[in-house]
mmCIF file of C-alpha atoms and ligand atoms in Angstrom:
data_model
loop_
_atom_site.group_PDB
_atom_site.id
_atom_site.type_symbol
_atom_site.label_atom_id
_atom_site.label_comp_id
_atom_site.label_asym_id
_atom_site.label_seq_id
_atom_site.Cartn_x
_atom_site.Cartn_y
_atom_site.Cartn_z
ATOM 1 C CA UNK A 1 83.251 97.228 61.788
ATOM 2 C CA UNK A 2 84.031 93.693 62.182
ATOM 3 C CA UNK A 3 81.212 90.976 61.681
ATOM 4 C CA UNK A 4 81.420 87.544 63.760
ATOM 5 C CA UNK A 5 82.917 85.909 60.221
ATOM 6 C CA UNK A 6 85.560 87.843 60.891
ATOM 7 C CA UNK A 7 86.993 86.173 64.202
ATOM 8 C CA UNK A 8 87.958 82.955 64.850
ATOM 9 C CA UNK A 9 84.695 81.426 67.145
ATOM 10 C CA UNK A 10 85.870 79.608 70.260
ATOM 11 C CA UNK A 11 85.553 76.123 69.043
ATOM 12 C CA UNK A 12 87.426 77.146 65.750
ATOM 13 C CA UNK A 13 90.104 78.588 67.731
ATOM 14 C CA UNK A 14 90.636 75.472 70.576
ATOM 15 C CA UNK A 15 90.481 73.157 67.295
ATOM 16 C CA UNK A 16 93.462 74.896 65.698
ATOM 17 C CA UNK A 17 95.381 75.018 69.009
ATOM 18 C CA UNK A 18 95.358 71.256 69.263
ATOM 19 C CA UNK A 19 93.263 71.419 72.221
ATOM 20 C CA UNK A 20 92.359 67.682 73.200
ATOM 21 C CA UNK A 21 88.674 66.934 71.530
ATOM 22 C CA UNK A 22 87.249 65.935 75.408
ATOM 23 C CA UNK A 23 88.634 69.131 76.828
ATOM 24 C CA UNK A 24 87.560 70.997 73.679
ATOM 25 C CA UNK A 25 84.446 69.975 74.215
ATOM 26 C CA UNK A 26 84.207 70.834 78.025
ATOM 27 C CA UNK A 27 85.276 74.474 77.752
ATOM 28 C CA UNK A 28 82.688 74.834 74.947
ATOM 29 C CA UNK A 29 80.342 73.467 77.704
ATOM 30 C CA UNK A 30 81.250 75.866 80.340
ATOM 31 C CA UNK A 31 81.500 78.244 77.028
ATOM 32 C CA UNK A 32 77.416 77.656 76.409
ATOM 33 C CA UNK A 33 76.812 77.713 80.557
ATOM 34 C CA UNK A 34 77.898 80.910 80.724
ATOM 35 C CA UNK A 35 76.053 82.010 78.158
ATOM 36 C CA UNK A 36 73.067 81.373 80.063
ATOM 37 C CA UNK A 37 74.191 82.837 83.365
ATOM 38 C CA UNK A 38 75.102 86.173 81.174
ATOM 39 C CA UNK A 39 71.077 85.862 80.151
ATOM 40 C CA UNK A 40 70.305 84.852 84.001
ATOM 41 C CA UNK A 41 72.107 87.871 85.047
ATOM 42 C CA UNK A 42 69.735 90.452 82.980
ATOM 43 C CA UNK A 43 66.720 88.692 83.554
ATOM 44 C CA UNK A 44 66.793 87.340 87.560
ATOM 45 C CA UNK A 45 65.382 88.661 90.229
ATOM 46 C CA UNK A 46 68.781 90.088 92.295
ATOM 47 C CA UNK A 47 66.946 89.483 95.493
ATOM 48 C CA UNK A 48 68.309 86.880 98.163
ATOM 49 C CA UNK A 49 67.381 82.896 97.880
ATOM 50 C CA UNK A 50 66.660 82.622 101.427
ATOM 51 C CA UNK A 51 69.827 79.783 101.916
ATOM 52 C CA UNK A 52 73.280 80.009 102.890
ATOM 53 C CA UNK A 53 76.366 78.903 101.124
ATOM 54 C CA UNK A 54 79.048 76.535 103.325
ATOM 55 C CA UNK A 55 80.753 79.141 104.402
ATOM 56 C CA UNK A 56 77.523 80.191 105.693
ATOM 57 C CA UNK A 57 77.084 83.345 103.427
ATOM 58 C CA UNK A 58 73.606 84.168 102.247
ATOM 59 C CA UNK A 59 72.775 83.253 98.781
ATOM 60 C CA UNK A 60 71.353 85.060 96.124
ATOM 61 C CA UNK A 61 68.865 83.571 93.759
ATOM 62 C CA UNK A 62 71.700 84.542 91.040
ATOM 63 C CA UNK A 63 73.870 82.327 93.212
ATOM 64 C CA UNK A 64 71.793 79.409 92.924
ATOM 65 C CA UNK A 65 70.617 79.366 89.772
ATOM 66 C CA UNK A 66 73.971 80.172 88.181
ATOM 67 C CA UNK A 67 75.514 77.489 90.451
ATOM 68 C CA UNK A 68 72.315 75.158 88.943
ATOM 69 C CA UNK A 69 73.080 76.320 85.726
ATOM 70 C CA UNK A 70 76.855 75.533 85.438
ATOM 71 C CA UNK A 71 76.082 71.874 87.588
ATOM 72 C CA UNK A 72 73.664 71.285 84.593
ATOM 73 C CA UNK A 73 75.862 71.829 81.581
ATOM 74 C CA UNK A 74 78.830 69.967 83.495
ATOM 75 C CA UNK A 75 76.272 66.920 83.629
ATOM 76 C CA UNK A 76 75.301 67.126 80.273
ATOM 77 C CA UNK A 77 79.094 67.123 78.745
ATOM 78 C CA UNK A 78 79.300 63.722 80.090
ATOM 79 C CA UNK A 79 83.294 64.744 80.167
ATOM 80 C CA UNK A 80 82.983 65.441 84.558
ATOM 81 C CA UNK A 81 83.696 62.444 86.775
ATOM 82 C CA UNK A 82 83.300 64.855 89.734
ATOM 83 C CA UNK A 83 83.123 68.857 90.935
ATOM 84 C CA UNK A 84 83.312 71.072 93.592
ATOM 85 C CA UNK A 85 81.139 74.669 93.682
ATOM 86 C CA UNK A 86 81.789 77.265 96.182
ATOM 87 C CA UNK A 87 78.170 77.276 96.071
ATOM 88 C CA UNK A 88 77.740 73.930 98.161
ATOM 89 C CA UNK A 89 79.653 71.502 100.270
ATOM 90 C CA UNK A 90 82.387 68.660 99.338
ATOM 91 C CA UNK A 91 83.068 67.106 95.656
ATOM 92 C CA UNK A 92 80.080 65.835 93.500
ATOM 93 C CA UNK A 93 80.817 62.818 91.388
ATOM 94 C CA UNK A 94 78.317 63.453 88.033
ATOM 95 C CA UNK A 95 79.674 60.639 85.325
ATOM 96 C CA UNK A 96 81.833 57.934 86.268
ATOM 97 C CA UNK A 97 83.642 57.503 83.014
ATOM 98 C CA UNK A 98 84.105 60.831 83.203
ATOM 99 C CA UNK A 99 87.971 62.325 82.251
ATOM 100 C CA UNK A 100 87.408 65.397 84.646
ATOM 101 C CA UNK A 101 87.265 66.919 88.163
ATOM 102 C CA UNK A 102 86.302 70.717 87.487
ATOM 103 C CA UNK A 103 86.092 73.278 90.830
ATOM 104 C CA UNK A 104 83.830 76.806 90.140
ATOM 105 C CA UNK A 105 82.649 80.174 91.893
ATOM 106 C CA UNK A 106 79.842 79.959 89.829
ATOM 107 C CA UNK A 107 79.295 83.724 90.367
ATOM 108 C CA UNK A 108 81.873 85.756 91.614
ATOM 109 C CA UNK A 109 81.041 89.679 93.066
ATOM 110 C CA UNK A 110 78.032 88.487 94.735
ATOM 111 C CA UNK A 111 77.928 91.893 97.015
ATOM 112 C CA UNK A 112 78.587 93.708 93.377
ATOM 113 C CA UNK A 113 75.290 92.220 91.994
ATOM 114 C CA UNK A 114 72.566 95.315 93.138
ATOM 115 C CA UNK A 115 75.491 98.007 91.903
ATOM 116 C CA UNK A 116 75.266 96.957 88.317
ATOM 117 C CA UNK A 117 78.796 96.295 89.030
ATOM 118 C CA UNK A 118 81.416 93.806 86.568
ATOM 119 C CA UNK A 119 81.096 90.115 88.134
ATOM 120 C CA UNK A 120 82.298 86.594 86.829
ATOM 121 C CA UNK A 121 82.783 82.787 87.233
ATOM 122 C CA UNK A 122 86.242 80.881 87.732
ATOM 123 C CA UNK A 123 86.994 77.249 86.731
ATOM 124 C CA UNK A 124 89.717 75.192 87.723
ATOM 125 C CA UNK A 125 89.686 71.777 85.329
ATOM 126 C CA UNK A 126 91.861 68.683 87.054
ATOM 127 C CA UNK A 127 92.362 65.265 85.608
ATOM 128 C CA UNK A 128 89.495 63.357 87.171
ATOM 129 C CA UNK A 129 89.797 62.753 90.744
ATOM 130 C CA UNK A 130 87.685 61.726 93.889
ATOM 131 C CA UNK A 131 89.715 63.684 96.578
ATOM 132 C CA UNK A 132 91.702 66.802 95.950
ATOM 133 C CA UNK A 133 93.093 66.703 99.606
ATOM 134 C CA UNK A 134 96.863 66.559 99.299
ATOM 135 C CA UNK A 135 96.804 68.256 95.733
ATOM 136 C CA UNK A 136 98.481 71.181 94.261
ATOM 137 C CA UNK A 137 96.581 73.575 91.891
ATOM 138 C CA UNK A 138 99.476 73.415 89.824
ATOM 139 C CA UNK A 139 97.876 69.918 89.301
ATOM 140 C CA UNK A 140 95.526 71.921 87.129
ATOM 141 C CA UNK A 141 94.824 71.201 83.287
ATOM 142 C CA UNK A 142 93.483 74.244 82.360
ATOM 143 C CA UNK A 143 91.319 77.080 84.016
ATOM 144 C CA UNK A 144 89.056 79.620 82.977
ATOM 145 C CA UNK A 145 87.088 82.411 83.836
ATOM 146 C CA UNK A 146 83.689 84.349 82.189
ATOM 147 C CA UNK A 147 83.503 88.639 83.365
ATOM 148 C CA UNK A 148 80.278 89.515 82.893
ATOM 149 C CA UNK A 149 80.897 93.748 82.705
ATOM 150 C CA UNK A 150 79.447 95.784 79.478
ATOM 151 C CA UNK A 151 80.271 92.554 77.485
ATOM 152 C CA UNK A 152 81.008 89.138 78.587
ATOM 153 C CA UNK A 153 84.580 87.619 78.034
ATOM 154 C CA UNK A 154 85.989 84.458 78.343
ATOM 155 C CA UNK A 155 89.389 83.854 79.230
ATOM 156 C CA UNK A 156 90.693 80.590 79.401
ATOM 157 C CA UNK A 157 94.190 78.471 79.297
ATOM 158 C CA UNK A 158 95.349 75.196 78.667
ATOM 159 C CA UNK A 159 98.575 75.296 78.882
ATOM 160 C CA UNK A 160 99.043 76.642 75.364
ATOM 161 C CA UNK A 161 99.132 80.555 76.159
ATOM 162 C CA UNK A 162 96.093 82.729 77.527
ATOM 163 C CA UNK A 163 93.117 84.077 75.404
ATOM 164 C CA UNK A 164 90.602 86.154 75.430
ATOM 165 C CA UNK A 165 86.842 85.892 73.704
ATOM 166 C CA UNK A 166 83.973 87.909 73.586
ATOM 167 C CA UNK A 167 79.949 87.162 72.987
ATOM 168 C CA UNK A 168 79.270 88.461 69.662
ATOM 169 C CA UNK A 169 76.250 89.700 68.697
ATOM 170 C CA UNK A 170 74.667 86.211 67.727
ATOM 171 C CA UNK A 171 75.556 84.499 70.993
ATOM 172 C CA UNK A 172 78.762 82.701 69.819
ATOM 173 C CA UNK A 173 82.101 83.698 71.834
ATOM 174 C CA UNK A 174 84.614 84.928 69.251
ATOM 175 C CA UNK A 175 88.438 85.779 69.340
ATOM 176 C CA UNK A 176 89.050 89.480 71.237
ATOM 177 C CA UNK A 177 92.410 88.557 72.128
ATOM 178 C CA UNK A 178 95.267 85.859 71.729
ATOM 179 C CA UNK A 179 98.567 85.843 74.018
ATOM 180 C CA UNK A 180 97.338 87.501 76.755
ATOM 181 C CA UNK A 181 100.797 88.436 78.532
ATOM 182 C CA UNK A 182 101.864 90.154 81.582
ATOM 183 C CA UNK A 183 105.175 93.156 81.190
ATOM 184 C CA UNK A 184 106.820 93.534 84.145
ATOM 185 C CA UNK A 185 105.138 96.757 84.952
ATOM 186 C CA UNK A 186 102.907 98.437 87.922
ATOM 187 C CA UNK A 187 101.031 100.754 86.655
ATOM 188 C CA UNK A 188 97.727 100.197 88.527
ATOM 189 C CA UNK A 189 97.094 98.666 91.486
ATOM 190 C CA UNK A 190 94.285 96.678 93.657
ATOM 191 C CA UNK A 191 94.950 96.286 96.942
ATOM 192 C CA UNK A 192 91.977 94.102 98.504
ATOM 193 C CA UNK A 193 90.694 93.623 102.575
ATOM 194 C CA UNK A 194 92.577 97.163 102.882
ATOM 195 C CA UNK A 195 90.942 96.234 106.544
ATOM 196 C CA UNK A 196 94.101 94.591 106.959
ATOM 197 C CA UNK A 197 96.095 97.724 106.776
ATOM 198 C CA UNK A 198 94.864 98.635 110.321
ATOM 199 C CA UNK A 199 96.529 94.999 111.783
ATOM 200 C CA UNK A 200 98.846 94.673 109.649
ATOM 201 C CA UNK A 201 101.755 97.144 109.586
ATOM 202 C CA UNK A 202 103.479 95.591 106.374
ATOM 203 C CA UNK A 203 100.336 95.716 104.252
ATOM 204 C CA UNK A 204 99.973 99.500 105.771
ATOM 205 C CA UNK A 205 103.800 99.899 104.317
ATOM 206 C CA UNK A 206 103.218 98.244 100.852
ATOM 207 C CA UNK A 207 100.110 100.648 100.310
ATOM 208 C CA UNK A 208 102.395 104.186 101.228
ATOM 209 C CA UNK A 209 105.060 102.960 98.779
ATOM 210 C CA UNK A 210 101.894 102.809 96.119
ATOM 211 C CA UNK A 211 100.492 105.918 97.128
ATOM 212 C CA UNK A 212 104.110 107.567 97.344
ATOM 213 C CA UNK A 213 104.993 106.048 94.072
ATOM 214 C CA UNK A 214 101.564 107.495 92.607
ATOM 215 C CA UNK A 215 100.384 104.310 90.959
ATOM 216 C CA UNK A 216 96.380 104.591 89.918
ATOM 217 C CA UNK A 217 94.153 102.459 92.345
ATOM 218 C CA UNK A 218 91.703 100.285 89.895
ATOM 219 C CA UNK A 219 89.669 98.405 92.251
ATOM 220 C CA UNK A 220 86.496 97.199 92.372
ATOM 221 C CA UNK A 221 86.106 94.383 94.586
ATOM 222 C CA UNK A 222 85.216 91.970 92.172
ATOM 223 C CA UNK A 223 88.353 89.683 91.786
ATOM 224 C CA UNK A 224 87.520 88.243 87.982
ATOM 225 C CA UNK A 225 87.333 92.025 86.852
ATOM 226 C CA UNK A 226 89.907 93.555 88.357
ATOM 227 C CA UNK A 227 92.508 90.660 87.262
ATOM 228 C CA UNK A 228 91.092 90.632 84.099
ATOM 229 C CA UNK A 229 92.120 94.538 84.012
ATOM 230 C CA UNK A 230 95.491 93.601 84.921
ATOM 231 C CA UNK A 231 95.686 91.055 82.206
ATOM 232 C CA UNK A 232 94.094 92.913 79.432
ATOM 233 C CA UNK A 233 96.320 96.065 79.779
ATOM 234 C CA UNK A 234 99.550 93.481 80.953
ATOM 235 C CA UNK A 235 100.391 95.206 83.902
ATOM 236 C CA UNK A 236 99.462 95.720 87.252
ATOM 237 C CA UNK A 237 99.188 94.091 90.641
ATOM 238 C CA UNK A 238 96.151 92.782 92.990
ATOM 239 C CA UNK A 239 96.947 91.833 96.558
ATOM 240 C CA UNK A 240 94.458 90.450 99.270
ATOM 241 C CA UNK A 241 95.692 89.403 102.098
ATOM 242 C CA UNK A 242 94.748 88.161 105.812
ATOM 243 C CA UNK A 243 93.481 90.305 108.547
ATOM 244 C CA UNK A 244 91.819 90.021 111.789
ATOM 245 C CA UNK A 245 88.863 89.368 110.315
ATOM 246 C CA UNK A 246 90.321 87.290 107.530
ATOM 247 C CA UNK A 247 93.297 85.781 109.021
ATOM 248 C CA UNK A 248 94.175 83.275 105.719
ATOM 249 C CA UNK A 249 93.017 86.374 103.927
ATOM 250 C CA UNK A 250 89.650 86.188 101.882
ATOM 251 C CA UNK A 251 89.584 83.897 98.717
ATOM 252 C CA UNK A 252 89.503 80.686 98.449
ATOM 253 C CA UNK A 253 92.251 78.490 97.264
ATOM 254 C CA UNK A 254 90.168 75.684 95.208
ATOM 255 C CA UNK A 255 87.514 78.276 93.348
ATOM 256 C CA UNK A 256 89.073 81.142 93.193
ATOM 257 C CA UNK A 257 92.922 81.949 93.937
ATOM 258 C CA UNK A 258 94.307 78.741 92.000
ATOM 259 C CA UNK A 259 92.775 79.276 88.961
ATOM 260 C CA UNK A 260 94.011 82.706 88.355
ATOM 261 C CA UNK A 261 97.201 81.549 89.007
ATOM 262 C CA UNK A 262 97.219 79.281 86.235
ATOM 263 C CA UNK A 263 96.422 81.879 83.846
ATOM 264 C CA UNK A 264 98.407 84.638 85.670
ATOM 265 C CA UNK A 265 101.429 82.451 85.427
ATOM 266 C CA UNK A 266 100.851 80.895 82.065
ATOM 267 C CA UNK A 267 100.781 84.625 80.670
ATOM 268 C CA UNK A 268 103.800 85.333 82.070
ATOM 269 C CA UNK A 269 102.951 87.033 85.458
ATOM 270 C CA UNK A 270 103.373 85.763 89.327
ATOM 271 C CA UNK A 271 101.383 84.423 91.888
ATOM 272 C CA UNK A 272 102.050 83.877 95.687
ATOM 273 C CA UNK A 273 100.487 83.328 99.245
ATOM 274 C CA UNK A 274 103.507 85.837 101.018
ATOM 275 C CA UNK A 275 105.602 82.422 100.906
ATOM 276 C CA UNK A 276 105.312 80.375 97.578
ATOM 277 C CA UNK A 277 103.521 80.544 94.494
ATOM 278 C CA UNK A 278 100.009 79.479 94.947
ATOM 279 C CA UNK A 279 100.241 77.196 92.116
ATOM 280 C CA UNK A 280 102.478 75.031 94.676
ATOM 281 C CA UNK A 281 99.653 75.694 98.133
ATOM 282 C CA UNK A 282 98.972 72.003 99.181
ATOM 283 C CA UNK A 283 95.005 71.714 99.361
ATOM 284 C CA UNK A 284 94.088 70.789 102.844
ATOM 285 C CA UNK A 285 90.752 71.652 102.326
ATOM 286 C CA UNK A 286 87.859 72.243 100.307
ATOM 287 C CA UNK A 287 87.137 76.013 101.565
ATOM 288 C CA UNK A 288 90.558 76.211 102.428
ATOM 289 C CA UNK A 289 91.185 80.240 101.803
ATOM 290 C CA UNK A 290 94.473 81.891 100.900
ATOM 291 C CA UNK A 291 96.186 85.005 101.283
ATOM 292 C CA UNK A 292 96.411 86.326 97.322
ATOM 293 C CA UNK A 293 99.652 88.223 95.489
ATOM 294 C CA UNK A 294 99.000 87.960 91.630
ATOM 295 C CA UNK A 295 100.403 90.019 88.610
ATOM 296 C CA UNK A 296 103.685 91.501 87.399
ATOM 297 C CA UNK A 297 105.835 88.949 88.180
ATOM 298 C CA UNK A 298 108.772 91.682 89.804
ATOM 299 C CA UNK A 299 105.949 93.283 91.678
ATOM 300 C CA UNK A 300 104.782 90.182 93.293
ATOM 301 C CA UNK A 301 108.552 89.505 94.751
ATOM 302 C CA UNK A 302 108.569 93.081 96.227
ATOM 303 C CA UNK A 303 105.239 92.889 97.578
ATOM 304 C CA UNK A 304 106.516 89.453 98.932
ATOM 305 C CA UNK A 305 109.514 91.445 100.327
ATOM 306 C CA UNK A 306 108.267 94.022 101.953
ATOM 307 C CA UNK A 307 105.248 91.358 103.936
ATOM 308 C CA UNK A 308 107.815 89.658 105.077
ATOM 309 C CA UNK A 309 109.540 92.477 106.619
ATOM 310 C CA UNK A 310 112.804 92.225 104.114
ATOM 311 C CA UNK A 311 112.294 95.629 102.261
HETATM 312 P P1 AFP B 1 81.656 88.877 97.278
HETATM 313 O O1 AFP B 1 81.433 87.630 96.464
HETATM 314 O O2 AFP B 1 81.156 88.795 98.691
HETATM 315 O O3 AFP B 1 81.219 90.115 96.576
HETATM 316 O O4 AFP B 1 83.255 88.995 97.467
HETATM 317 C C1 AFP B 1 83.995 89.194 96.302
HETATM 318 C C2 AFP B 1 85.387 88.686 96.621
HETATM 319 O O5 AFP B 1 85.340 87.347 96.982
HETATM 320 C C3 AFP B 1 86.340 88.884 95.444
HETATM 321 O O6 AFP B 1 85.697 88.877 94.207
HETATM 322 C C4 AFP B 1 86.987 90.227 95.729
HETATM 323 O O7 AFP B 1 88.276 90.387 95.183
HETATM 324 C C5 AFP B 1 87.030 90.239 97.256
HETATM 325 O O8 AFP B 1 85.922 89.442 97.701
HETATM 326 C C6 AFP B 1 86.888 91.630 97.803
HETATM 327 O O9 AFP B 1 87.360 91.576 99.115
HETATM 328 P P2 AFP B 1 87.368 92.932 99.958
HETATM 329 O O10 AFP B 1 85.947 93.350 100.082
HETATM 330 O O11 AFP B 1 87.980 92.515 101.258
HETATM 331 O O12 AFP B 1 88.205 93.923 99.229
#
């Protein structure tokens, strides 16, 4: 049985990988804000706040108050010149001096939330800035992400490989995993906004070559979770692309897509919007969405192949 004194704690382990002492300090931050949004999760009423996000989505009170919550311990670093939440409109500036522009889904699944289903938050940390128009999310310093599932994990990168942390017992995140890294191997799949299939013949093509290939579907609509399977077991592929109803496809660029591409790329998988990795998407816009290929790095050059009509 191991004991917290047994793991490296998450502080411990950023001090030892040289991680700069402001951005040190930040992810512990967004380290201690998620612990209170993995309390707010047990303990809030899952009902609906009566508002609507920017893209004009009804809010729940989880919503708010985890968006309030993360806004709060941002603040209170004094490290964030400015964000940007899915949760509400434009970039914030919070400290001047500040060394960092941070971007967050501060909750992640929100249709998941009355299932009891696995949900999360996604950071995207940028040098400070006061307009990410024109920017690349390659641009990105590090990026990180909380699941919130049987236990809550943090992932996050900085450049310096991809790791994985769990809440122990006494409420400090300790070391489940260091090196997260991506084979080149499909064994699962998660095709998202299947929708699409019925407009769009390639995606319709790309999910018979699954099925005929008998890969094992692991979806579940939340997109922290079901990455964070593919990274955990290093394999895998998730797709979500556009549709009629979603024509640039679902997820957003800023808060949700770009950050996992950091970390799916920095442990060795791929990332792409059909055309380009979507470390290398030019941001046009805050809400701007994206259509999403992300894991084994072979996979996500067939699945690019056979979109465009090539295989
Ligand atoms: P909600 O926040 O509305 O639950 O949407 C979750 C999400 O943004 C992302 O987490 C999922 O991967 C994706 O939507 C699911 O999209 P489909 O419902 O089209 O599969």
């Amino acid at each position: 049985m191991y004991t917290s004194t047994t793991r490296a704690s998450l502080n411990s382990h950023l001090y030892d990988a040289g991680v700069s002492h402001d951005l040190r300090h930040l992810i512990n931050d967004i380290a201690r804000a998620g612990k209170y949004v993995h309390n707010a999760i047990r303990t809030t009423d899952l009902g609906l706040a009566g508002s609507a996000n920017t893209f004009g989505e009804d809010q729940l009170k989880l919503d708010v108050l985890s968006n309030t919550i993360i806004k709060e311990h941002l603040n209170e670093s004094h490290l964030v010149h400015s964000f940007a939440s899915e949760e509400e409109p434009g970039m914030a500036c919070l400290q001047k001096e500040g060394m960092y522009t941070v971007v967050y889904d501060p909750l992640d699944g929100s249709s998941l939330v009355d299932a009891n289903l696995a949900i999360g938050s996604i950071f995207g940390i940028y040098k400070k800035c006061d307009d990410m128009m024109g920017m690349k999310p390659r641009e990105q310093v590090a990026a990180l992400y909380l699941v919130y599932g049987p236990r809550t994990i943090l992932v996050y990168c900085c450049g310096k490989g991809v790791h994985a942390f769990f809440l122990n017992e006494v409420g400090e995140f300790v070391e489940l995993q260091r090196n997260l890294s991506m084979r080149d191997e499909v064994k699962t799949y998660a095709p998202g906004n299947l929708r699409a299939v019925a407009d769009t013949p390639a995606y319709a093509k790309m999910m018979e070559i699954w099925l005929k290939e008998k890969l094992t579907l692991r979806y579940s609509g939340g997109m922290v979770p079901d990455i964070h399977h593919m990274l955990i077991k290093g394999a895998g592929i998730f797709t979500n692309i556009g549709g009629s109803k979603y024509p640039q496809g679902k997820l957003r660029l800023l808060f949700e897509a770009g950050p996992f591409a950091y970390i799916m790329e920095a442990a060795g998988g791929g990332s792409s919007d059909g055309t380009q990795s979507i470390l290398d998407v030019v941001i046009h816009d805050m809400d701007q969405r994206t259509p999403v290929i992300i894991g084994a790095k072979k996979e996500v050059l067939r699945v690019k192949r056979v979109l465009a009509g090539e295989e």
